[in-house]
Coordinates of C-alpha atoms in Angstrom, one line a residue:
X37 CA 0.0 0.0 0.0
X38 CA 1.4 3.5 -0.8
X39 CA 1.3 6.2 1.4
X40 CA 1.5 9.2 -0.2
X41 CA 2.8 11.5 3.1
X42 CA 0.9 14.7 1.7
X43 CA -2.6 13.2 2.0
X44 CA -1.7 12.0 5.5
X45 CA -3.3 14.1 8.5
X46 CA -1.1 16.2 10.9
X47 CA -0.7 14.8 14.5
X48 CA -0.2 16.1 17.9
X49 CA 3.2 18.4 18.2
X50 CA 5.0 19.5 21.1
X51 CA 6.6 22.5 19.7
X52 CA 5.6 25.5 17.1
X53 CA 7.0 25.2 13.7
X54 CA 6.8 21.0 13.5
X55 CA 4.5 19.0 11.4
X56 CA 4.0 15.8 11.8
X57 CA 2.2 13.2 9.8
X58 CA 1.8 9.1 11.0
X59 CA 1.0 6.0 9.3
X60 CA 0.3 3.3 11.0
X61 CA -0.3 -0.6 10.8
X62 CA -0.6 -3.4 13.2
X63 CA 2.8 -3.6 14.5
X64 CA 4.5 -0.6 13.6
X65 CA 4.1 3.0 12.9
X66 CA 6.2 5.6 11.1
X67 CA 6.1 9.4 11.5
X68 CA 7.3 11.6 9.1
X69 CA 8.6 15.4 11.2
X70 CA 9.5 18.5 9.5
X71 CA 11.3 21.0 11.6
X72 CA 11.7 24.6 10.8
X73 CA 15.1 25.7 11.8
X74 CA 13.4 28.5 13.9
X75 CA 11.5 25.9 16.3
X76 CA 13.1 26.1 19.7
X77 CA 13.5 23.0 21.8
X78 CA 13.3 22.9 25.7
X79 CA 15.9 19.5 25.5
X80 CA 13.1 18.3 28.1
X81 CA 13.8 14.1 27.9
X82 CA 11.3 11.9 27.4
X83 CA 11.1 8.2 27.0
X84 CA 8.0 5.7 26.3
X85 CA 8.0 1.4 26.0
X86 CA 8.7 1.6 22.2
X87 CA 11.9 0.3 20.2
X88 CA 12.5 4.0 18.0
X89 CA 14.5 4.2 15.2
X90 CA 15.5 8.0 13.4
X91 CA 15.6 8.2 9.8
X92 CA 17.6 11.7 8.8
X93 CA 16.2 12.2 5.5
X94 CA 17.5 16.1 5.1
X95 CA 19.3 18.2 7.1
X96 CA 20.3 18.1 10.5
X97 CA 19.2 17.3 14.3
X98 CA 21.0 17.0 17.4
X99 CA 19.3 14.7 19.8
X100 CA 20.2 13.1 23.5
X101 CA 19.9 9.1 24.2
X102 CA 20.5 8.4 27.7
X103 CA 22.8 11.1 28.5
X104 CA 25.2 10.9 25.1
X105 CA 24.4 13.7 22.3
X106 CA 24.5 12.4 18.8
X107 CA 24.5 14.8 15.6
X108 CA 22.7 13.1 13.0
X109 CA 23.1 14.4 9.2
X110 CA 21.1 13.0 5.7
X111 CA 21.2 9.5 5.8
X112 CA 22.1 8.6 9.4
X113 CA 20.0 6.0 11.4
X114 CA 19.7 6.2 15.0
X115 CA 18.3 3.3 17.2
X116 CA 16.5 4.1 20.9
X117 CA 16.0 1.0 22.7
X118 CA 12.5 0.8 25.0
X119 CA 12.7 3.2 28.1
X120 CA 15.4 5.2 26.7
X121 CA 15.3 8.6 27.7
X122 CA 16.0 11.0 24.7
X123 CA 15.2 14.0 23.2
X124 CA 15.8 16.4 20.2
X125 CA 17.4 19.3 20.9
X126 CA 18.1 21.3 17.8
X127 CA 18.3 21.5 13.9
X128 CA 20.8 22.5 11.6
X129 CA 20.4 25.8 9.5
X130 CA 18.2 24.0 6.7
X131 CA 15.8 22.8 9.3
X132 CA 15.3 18.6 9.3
X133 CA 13.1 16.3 8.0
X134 CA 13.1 13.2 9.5
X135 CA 11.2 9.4 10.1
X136 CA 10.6 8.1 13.4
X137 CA 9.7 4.0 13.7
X138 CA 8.2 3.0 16.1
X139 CA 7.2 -0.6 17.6
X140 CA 4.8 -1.7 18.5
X141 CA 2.8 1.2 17.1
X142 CA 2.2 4.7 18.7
X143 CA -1.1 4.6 18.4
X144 CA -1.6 7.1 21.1
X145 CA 0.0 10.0 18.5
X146 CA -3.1 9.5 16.1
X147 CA -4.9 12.4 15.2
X148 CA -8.6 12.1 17.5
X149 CA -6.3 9.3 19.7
X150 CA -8.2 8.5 22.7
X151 CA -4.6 6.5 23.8
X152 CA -2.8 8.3 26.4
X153 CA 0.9 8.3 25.7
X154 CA 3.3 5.6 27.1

């Protein structure tokens, strides 16, 4: 099944000047992020009982996995095992576009989700 990521609905964000679209199946769920290079970031960690991988697909973010910053450019893969604590906490000049993976699926970041977040 193609997903054509413009079609997609916008999801939850925690920050001004993100946009974020998910697809989801039965056992994993990928979100696609854009992030203007003017969106601030409060480097506020979070962690959740998902495996997360990071898909750089342009530009550049600078993120925190329990306590080590990584700088992640086009084409870099980051993995986040379960109950990591992690966080973005900037973008290069060009702003970032990036995948997030997730499993099981985050069903809880679907637009009208009744989940709560875990």
């Amino acid at each position: 099944m193609f997903i054509d990521w413009e079609k997609m609905p916008r999801t939850r964000s925690p920050r001004a000047k993100d946009s974020r679209r998910i697809a989801s199946g039965q056992n994993m769920s990928f979100v696609r992020i854009e992030i203007e290079p003017t969106a601030e970031f409060t480097g506020e960690t979070h962690w959740h009982m998902h495996e997360q991988w990071v898909v750089v697909l342009a530009g550049d973010v600078r993120m925190t996995v329990a306590d080590e910053e990584v700088q992640l450019t086009t084409g870099d893969v980051l993995y986040i095992p379960i109950d990591a604590p992690h966080a973005p906490l900037a973008v290069g000049p060009a702003g970032a576009t990036y995948l997030e993976i997730f499993a099981p699926p985050r069903m809880d970041l679907l637009p009208e989700s009744i989940v709560p977040a875990v």
